[in-house]
Short mmCIF file of C-alpha atoms in Angstrom, two decimals:
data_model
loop_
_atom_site.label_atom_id
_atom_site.label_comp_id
_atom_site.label_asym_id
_atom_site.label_seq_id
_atom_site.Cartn_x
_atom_site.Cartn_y
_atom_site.Cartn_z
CA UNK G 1 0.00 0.00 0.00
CA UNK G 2 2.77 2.26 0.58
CA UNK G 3 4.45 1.34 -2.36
CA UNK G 4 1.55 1.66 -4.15
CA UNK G 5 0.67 5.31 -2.77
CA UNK G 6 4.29 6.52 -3.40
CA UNK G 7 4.28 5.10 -6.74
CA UNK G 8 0.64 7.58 -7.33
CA UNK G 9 3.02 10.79 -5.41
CA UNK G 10 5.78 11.02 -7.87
CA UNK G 11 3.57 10.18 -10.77
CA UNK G 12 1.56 12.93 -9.95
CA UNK G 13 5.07 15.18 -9.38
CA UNK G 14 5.90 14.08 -12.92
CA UNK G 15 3.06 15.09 -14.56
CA UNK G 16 3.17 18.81 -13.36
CA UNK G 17 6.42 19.07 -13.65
CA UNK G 18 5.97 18.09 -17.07
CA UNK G 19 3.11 20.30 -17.17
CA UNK G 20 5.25 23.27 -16.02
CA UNK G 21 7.93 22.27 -18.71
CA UNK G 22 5.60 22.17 -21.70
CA UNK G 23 3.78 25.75 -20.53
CA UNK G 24 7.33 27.58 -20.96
CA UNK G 25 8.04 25.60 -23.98
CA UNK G 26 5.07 27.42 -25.30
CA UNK G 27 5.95 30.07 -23.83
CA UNK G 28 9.40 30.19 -24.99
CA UNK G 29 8.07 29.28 -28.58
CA UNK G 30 5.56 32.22 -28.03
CA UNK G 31 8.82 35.10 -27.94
CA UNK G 32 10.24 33.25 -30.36
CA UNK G 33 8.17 34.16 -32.80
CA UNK G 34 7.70 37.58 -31.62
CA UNK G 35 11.04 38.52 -31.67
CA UNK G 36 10.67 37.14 -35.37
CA UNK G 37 8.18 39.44 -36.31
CA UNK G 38 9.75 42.34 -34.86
CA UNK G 39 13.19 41.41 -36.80
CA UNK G 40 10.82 41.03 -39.73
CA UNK G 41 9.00 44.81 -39.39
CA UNK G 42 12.59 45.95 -38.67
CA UNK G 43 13.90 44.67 -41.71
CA UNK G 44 10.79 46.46 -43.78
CA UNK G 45 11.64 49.39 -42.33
CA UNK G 46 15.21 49.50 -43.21
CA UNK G 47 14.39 48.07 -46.44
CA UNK G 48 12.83 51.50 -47.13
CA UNK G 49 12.74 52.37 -50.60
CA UNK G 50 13.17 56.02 -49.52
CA UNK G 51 16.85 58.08 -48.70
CA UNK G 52 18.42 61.40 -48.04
CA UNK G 53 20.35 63.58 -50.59
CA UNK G 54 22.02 66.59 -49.67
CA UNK G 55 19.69 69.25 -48.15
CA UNK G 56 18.96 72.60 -51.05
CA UNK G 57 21.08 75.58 -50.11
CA UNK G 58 17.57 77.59 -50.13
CA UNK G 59 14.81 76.39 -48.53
CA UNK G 60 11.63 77.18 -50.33
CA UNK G 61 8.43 76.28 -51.76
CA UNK G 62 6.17 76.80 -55.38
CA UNK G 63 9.28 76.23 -57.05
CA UNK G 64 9.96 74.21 -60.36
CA UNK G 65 13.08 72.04 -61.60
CA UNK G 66 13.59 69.78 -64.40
CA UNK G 67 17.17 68.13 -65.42
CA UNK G 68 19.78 67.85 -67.92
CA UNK G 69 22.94 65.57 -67.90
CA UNK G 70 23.30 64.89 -64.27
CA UNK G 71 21.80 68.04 -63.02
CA UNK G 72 18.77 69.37 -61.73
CA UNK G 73 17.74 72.66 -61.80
CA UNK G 74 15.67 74.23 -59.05
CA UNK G 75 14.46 77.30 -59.91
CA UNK G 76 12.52 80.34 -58.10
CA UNK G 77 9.83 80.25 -55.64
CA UNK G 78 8.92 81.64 -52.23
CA UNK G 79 10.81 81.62 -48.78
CA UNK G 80 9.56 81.79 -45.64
CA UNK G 81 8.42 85.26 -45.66
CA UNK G 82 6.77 85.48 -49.04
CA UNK G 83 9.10 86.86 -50.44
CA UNK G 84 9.79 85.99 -54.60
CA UNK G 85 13.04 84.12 -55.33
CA UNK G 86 15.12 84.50 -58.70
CA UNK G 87 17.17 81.66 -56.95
CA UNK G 88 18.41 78.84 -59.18
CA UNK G 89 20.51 76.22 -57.46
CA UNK G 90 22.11 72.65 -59.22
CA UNK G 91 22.20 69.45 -57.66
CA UNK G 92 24.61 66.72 -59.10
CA UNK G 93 23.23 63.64 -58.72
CA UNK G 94 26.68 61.91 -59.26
CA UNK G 95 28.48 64.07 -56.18
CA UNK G 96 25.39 64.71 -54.03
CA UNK G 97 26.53 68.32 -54.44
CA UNK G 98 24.91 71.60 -54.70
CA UNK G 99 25.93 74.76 -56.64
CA UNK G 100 24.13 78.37 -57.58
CA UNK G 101 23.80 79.99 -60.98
CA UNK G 102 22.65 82.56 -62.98
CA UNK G 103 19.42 83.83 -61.34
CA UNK G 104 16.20 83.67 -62.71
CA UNK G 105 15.82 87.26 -65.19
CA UNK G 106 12.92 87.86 -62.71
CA UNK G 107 11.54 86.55 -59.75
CA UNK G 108 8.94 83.90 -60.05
CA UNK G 109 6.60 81.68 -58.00
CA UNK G 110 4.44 79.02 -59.07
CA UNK G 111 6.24 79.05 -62.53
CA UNK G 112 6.90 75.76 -64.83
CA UNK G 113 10.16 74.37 -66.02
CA UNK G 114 10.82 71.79 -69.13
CA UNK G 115 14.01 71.52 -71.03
CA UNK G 116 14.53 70.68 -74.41
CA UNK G 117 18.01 70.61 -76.84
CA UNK G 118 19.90 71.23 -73.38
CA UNK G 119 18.32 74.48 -72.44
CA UNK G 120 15.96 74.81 -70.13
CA UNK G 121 12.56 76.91 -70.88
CA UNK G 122 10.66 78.73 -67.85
CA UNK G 123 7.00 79.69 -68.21
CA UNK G 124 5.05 82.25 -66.99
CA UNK G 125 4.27 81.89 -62.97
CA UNK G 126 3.80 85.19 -60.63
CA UNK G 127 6.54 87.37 -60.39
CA UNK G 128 4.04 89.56 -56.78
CA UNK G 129 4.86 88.20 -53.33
CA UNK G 130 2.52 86.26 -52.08
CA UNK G 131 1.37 88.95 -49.73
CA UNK G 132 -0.35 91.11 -53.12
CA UNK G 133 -2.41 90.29 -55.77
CA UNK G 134 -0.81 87.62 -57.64
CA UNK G 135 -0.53 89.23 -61.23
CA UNK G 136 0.44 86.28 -63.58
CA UNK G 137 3.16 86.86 -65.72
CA UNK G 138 3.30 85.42 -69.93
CA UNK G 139 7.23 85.77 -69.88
CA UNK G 140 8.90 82.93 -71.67
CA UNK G 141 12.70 82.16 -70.52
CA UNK G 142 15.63 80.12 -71.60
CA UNK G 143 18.69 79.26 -69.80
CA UNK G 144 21.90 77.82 -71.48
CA UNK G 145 23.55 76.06 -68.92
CA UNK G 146 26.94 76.27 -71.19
CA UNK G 147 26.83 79.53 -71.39
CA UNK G 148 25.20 80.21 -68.04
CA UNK G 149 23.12 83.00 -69.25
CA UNK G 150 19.29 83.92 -69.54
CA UNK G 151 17.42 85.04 -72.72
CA UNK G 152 13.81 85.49 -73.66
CA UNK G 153 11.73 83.55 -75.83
CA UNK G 154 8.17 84.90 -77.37
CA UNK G 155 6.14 85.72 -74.63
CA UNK G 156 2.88 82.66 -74.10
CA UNK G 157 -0.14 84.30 -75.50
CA UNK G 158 -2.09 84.05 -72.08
CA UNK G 159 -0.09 84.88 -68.64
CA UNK G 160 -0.86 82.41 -66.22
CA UNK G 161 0.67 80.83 -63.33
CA UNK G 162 0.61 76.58 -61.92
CA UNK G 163 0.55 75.13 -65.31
CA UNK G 164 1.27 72.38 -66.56
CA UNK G 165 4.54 72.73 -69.04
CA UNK G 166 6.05 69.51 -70.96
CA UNK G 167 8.10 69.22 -74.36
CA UNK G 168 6.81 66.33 -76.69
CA UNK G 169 8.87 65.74 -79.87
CA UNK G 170 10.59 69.35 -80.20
CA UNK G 171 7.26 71.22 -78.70
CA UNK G 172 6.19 72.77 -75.55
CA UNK G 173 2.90 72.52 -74.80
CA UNK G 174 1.55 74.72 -71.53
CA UNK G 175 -1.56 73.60 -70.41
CA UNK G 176 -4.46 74.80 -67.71
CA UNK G 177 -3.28 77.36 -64.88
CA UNK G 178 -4.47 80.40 -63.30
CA UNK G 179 -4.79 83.91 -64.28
CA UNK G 180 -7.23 85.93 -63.60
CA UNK G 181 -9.55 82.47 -62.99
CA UNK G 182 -9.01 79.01 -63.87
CA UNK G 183 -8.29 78.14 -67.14
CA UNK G 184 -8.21 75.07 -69.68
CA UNK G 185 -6.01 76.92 -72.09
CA UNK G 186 -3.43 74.58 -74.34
CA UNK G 187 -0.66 76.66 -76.26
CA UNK G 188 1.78 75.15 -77.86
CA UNK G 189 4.95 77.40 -78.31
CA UNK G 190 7.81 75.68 -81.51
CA UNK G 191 11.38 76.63 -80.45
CA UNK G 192 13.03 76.60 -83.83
CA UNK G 193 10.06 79.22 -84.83
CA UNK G 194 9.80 80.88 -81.59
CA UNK G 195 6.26 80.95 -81.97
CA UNK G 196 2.97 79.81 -80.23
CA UNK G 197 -0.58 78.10 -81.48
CA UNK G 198 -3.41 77.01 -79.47
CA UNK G 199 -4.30 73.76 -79.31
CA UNK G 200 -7.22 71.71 -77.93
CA UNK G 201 -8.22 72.90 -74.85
CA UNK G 202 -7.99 70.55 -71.43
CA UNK G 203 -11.84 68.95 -70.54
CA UNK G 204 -11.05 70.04 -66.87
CA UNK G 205 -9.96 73.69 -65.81
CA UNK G 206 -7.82 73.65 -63.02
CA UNK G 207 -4.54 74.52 -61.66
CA UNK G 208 -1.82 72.98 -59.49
CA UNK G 209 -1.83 69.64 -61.17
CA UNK G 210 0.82 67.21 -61.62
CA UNK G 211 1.44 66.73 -65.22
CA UNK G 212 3.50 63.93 -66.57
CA UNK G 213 4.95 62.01 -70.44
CA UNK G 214 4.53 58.69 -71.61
CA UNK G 215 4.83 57.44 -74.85
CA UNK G 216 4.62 61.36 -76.52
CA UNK G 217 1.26 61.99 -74.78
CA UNK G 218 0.82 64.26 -71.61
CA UNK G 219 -1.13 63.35 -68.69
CA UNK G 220 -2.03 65.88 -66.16
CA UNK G 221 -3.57 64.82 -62.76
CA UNK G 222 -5.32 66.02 -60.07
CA UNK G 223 -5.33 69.96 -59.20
CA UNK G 224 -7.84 72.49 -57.96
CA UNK G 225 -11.14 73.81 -59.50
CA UNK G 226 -11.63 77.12 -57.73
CA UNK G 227 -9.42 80.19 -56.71
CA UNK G 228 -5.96 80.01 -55.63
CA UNK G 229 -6.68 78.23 -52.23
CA UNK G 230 -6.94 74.49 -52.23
CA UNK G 231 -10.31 74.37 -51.39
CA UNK G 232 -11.40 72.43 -53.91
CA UNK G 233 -8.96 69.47 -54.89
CA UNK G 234 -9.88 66.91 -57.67
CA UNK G 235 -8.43 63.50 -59.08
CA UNK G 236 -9.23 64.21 -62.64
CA UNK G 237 -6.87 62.16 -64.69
CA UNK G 238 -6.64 63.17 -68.25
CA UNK G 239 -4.46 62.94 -71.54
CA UNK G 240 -3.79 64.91 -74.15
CA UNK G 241 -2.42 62.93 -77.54
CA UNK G 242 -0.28 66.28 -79.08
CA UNK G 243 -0.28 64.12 -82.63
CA UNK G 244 -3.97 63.83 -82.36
CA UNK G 245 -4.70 66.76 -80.94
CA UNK G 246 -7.37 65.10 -78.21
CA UNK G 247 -8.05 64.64 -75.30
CA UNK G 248 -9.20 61.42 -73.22
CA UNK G 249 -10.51 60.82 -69.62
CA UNK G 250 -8.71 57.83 -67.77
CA UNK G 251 -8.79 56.26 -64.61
CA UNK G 252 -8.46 59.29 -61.81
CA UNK G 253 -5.65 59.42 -58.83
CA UNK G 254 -7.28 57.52 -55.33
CA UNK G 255 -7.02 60.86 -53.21
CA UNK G 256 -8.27 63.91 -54.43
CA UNK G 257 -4.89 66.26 -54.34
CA UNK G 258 -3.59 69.64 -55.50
CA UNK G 259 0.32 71.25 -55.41
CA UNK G 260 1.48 67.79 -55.90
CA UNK G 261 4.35 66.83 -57.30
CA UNK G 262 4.61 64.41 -60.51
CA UNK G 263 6.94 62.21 -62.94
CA UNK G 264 7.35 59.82 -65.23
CA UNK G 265 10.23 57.08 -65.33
CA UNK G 266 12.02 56.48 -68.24
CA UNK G 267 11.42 53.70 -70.85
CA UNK G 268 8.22 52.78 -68.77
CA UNK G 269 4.66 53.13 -68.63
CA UNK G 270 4.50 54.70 -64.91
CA UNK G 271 3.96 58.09 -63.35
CA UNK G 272 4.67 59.13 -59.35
CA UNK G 273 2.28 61.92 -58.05
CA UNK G 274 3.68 62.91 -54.51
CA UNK G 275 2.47 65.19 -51.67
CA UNK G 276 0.01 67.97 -51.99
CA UNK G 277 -2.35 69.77 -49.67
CA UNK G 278 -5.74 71.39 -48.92
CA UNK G 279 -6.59 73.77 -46.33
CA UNK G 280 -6.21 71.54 -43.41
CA UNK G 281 -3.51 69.68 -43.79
CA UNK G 282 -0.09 68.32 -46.20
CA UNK G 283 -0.04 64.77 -48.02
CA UNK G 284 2.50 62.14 -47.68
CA UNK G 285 0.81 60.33 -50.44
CA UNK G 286 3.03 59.02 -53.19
CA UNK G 287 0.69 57.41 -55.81
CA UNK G 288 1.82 54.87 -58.70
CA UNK G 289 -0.32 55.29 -62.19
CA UNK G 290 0.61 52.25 -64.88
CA UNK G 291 -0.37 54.11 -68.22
CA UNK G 292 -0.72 50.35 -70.03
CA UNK G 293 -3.02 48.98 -67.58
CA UNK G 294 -4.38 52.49 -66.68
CA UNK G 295 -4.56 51.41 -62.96
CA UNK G 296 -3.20 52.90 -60.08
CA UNK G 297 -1.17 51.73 -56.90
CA UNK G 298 -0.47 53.39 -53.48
CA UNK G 299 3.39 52.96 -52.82
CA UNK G 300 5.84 53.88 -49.82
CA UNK G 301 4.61 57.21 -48.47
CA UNK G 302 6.69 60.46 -48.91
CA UNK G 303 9.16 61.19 -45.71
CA UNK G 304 8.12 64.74 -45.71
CA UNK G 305 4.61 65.45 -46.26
CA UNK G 306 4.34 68.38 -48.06
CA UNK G 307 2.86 70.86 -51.31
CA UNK G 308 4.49 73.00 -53.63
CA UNK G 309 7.44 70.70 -54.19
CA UNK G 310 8.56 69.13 -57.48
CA UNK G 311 10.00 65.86 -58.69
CA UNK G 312 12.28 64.66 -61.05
CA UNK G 313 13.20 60.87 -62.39
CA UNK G 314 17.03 59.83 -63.29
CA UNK G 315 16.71 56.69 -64.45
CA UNK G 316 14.74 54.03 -61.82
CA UNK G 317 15.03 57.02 -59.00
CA UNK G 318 13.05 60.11 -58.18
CA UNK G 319 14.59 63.35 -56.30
CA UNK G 320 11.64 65.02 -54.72
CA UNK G 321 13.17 68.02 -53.33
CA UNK G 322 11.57 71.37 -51.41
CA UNK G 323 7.85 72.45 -50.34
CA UNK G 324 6.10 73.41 -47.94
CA UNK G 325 5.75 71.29 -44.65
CA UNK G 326 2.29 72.94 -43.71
CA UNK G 327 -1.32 74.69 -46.01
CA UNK G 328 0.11 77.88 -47.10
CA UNK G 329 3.00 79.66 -46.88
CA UNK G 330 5.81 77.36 -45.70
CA UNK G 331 9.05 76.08 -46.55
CA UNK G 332 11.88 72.92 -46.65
CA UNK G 333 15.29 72.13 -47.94
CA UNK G 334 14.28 68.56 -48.33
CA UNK G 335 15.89 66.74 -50.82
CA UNK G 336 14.21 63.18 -50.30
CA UNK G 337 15.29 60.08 -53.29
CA UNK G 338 12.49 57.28 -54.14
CA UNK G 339 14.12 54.24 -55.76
CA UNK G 340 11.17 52.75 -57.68
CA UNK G 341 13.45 49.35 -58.49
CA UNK G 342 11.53 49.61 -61.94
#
């Protein structure tokens, strides 16, 4: 019997210690896999398609910039008192460097860059601080980065600032804007004749929209409807065939945005729309559009939310550099790099 009740004792004692031993097994396996997951939303974080260039000399907002060679050209805006820049400063992708030349002939905000033939042509924009009555300006001008000089072109026939400004096959074509309200205007200025002709005006009316190029056709996207406040932001989507001289209605942008900025990468069907704002609040947003299957795909969000910036693709990456951190008047130095791995 004693045997018997001894035998029952450290049977029992087995089976908890057992017990015990299996519950921090679990246990055990339990942090295991936590600490995996955490290593895992580490590793997603570091794996951040998103890095730092070297910060702009200026910090400002409304600006423009477009590229040629290894260059980019940032050019004019506003700084943190509203006052109008004639600023132009050069960043060297290759040496992560920045450099200042020849200022703009006037100062402008809210004006359009696009180069073609390795000069770069500047479009209209406001040349009044931001504290007046914005009085758009129809100046046309071209810098030769050889030469590092300024000249004039034939001035657009209608002034107007936040358009939309790309070359397609030799020809500059300036779309939408404001002036003295919103407009839907198309010109279309030749170099080699230094002369402008309408073309078919844009469906929509609006200004600060991202405009874009793929495959010789212009797509501008999103924007505002009313005055110059965003008050009114749309995701129209729309392109403009320059050979055809039409326009089409495609698939619009998922969040309704206005001083965005936007780009297309080379030899590919894709355009980036980044940032923006309305009266509350700046966007992080940075939207992927495939132009083949005319769909459109929410990617890593922008570091810096903020409007009034601009973008520009080098090859598979996109510098998206200045803007303004809050609505309104505000300003950065941010010079943030997207690798799409496209």
């Amino acid at each position: 019997m004693y045997y018997k009740d001894n035998c029952i004792l450290i049977m029992n004692h087995t089976f908890f210690i057992l017990s015990v031993l299996s519950l921090l097994l679990f246990f055990s396996i339990l942090s295991m896999f936590g600490q995996i997951q955490q290593q895992q939303a580490y590793t997603e974080t570091v794996d951040s398609q998103w890095s730092n260039g070297t910060s702009m000399p200026t910090s400002r907002s409304e600006i423009t910039a477009t590229i040629i060679g290894d260059n980019i050209y940032v050019i004019g805006g506003l700084d943190k008192s509203g006052n109008v820049l004639d600023t132009v400063e050069v960043y060297n992708i290759k040496n992560d460097s920045w450099k200042t030349v020849a200022p703009l002939p006037q100062p402008l905000h809210h004006t359009t860059a696009s180069n073609f033939d390795g000069k770069i042509y500047v479009i209209g924009g406001f040349p009044t601080p931001i504290a007046s009555n914005w009085m758009a300006s129809n100046k046309l001008f071209i810098y030769d980065p050889v030469e590092d000089k300024w000249s004039e072109g034939q001035p657009m026939p209608t002034a107007r600032g936040s358009t939309a400004a790309n070359f397609v096959n030799g020809t500059l074509y300036v779309i939408g804007g404001y002036g003295f309200s919103v407009l839907n205007v198309n010109e279309a200025y030749n170099p080699l004749l230094n002369e402008w002709t309408s073309k078919s005006s844009m469906p929509t009316p609006r200004h600060h929209a991202g405009s874009a190029v793929v495959d010789d056709k212009v797509f501008v996207i999103g924007g505002r409807i009313l005055d110059l406040a965003p008050s009114v932001n749309i995701n129209i989507n729309e392109r403009y065939d320059p050979k055809e001289d039409k326009w089409i209605t495609l698939e619009p942008m998922p969040s309704n945005r206005s001083g965005i900025g936007a780009t297309s990468i080379n030899n590919t069907t894709t355009i980036y729309t980044f940032g923006g704002e309305n009266l509350s609040k700046t966007f992080n947003n940075n939207e992927k559009y495939d132009v083949k299957s005319n769909k459109w795909e929410s990617q890593e969000p922008l570091p810096t939310a903020r409007h009034g910036l601009s973008a520009v693709s080098v090859n598979d990456k996109i510098y998206v550099i200045g803007g303004g951190p809050e609505p309104g008047l505000s300003v950065s130095n941010v010079n943030e790099i997207f690798n799409t791995r496209e």
